[in-house]
Coordinates of C-alpha atoms in Angstrom, one line a residue:
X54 CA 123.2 -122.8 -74.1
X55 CA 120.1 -122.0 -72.6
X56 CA 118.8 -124.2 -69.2
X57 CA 116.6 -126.8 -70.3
X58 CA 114.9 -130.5 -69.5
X59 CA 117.1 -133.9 -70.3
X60 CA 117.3 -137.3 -69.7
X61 CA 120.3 -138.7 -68.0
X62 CA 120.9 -141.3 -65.7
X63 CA 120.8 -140.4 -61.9
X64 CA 123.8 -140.8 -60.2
X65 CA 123.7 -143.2 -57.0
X66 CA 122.8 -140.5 -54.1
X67 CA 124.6 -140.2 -50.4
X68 CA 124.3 -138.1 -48.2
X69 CA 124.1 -134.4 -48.8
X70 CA 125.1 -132.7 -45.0
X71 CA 123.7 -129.5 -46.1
X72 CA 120.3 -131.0 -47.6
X73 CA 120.0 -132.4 -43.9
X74 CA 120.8 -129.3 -42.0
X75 CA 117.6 -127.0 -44.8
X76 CA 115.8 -129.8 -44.5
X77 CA 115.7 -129.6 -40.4
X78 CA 115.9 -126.2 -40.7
X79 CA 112.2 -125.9 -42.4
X80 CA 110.4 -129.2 -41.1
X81 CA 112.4 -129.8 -37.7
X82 CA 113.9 -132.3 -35.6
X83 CA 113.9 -135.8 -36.9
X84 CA 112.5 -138.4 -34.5
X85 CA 113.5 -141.7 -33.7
X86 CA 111.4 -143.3 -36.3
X87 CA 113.3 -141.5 -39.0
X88 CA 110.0 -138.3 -39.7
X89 CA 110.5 -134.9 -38.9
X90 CA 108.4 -133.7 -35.5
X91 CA 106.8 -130.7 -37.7
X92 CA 107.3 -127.0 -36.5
X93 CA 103.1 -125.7 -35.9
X94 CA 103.5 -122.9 -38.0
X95 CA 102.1 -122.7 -41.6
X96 CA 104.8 -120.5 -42.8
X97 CA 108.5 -121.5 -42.8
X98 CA 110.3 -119.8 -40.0
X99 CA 113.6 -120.5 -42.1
X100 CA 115.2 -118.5 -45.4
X101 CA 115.6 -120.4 -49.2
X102 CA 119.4 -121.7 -49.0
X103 CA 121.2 -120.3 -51.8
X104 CA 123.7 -121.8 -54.3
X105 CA 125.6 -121.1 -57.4
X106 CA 125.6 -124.1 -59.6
X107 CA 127.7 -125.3 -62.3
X108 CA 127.5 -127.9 -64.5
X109 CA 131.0 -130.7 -65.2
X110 CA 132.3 -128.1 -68.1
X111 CA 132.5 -125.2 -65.6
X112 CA 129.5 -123.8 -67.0
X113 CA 127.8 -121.1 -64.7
X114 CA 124.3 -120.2 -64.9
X115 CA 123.2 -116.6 -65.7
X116 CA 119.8 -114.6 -66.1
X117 CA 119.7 -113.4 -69.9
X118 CA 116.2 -111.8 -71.2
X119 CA 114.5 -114.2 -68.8
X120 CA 116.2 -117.2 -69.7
X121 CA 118.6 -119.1 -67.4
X122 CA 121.9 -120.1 -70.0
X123 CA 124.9 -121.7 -69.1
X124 CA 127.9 -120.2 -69.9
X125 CA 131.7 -120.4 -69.1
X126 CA 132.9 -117.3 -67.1
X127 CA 135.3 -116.1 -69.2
X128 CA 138.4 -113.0 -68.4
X129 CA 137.9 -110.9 -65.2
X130 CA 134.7 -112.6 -64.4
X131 CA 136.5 -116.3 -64.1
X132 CA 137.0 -115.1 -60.7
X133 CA 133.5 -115.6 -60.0
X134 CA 133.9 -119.5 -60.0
X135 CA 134.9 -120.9 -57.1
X136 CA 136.9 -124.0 -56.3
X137 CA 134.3 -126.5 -55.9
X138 CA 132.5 -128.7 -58.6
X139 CA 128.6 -129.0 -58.4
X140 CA 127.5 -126.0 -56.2
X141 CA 128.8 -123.7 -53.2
X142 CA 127.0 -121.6 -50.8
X143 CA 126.5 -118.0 -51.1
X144 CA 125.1 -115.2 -49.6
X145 CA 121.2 -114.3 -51.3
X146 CA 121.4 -111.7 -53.7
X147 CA 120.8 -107.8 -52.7
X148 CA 117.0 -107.4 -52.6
X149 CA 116.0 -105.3 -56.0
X150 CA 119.2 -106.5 -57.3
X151 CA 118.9 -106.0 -61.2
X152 CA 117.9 -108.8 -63.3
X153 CA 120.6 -108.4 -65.6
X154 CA 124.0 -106.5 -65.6
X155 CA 126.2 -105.4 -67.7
X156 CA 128.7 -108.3 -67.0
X157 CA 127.9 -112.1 -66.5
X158 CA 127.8 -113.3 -62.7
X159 CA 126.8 -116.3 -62.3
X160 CA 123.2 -116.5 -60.6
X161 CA 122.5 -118.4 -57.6
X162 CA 119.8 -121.0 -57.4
X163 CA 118.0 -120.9 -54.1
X164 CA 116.2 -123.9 -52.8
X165 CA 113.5 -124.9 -50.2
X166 CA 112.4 -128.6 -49.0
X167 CA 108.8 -129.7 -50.5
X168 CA 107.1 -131.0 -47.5
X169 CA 104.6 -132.7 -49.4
X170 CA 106.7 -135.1 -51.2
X171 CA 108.8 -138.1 -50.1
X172 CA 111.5 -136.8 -48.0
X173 CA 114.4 -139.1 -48.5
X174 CA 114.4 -138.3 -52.4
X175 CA 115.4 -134.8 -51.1
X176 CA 112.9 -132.9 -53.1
X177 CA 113.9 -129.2 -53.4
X178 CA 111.1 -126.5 -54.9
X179 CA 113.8 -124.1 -57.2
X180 CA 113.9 -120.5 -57.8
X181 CA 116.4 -117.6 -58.1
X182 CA 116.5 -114.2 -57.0
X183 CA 116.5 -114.7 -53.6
X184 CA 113.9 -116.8 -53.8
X185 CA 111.4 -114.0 -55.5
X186 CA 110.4 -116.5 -58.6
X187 CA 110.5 -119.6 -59.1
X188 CA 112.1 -122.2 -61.9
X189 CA 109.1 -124.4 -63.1
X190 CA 108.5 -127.2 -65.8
X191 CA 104.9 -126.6 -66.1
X192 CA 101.7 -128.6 -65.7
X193 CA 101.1 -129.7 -69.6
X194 CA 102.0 -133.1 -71.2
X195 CA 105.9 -132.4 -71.7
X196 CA 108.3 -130.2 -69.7
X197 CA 108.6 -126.6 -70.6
X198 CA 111.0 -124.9 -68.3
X199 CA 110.2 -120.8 -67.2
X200 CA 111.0 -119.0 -64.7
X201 CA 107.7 -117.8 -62.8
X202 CA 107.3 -114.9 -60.4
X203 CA 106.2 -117.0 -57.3
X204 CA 108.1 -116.8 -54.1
X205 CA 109.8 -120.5 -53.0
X206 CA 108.1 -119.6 -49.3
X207 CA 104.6 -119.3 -50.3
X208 CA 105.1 -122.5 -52.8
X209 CA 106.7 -124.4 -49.4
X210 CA 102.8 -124.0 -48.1
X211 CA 101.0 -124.6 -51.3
X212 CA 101.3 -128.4 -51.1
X213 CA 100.4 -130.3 -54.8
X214 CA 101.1 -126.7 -56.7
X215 CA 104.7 -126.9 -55.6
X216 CA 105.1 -130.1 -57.5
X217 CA 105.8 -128.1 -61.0
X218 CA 108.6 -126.0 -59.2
X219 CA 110.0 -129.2 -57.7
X220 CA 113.3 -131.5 -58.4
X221 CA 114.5 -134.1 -56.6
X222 CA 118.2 -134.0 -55.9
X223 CA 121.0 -136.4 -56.1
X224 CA 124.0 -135.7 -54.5
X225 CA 127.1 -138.6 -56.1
X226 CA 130.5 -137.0 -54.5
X227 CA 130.9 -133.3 -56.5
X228 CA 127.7 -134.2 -58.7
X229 CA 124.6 -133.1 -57.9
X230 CA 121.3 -134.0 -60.5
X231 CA 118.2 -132.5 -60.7
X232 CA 115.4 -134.8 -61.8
X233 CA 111.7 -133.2 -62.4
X234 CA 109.0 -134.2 -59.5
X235 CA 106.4 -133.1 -62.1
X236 CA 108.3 -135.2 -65.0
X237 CA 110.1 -138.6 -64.0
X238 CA 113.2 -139.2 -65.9
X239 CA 113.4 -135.5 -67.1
X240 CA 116.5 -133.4 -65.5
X241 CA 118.0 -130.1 -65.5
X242 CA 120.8 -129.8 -68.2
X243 CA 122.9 -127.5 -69.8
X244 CA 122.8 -129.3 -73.2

């Protein structure tokens, strides 16, 4: 089933140790009063984080003609999974690493902070490929979800044009959600 906007209820959020540690990473310390003491350069001096995602089937997602779908990794490629639920860590993708292969592996999300939006809904501008392009649900009256050949690090600086390529996330436990900035109430699914 191909990636696509729902509607779903949030799950209540705590905290997410690695949000905390990107989030510092790209906008600095936190202060006393709870902001971030901003770094004075315009461009991040930190890299996209990088994740492979799944949703609470097992589904993995995967780069097809363009398209992300979710899809169960099935014979010699169940290895791919993991142990965890929600998402894992992994190492960014090869640069010029193809943008399909022969055999499904699953395709890692990356993610960095959007500085111009409130910080404590952890809002997370979200591409693949390394960060090369960029997952968006567009600018017109109802969501349509594309892939788009920006780069997360020069979206980071853009400030209001990141909000298409934007989702707030909500970390419940082993659940993460992933609600559109751009679209309140609209989420990432694999329905």
């Amino acid at each position: 089933s191909r990636l696509s906007m729902g509607t779903e209820n949030a799950a209540e959020s705590v905290i997410d140790p690695d949000m905390v540690a990107l989030f510092k990473d790209f906008l600095g310390e936190e202060d006393s009063s709870g902001t971030f003491v901003p770094f004075t350069e315009t461009k991040p001096v930190a890299q996209p984080y990088h994740y492979v995602v799944r949703d609470t089937q097992q589904k993995g997602l995967y780069l097809h003609d363009g398209h992300l779908v979710a899809t169960n990794l099935q014979g010699a490629n169940s290895s791919q999974e993991g142990g965890c639920n929600g998402w894992e860590e992994v190492a960014p993708p090869p640069m010029g690493a193809p943008t399909h292969l022969p055999h499904l592996l699953a395709e890692p999300i990356s993610v960095v902070p959007n500085r111009h939006l409130e910080r404590q809904r952890c809002p997370l501008i979200v591409g693949i490929r390394g960060g090369e392009q960029a997952l968006s649900c567009g600018t017109g009256p109802e969501p349509q979800l594309k892939i788009e050949d920006v780069k997360l690090l020069d979206l980071f600086s853009a400030g209001d044009k990141a909000t298409p390529y934007t989702f707030y996330k909500t970390f419940s436990g082993s659940t993460h959600t992933f609600e559109a900035a751009a679209f309140p109430g609209r989420f990432l699914s694999t329905a």
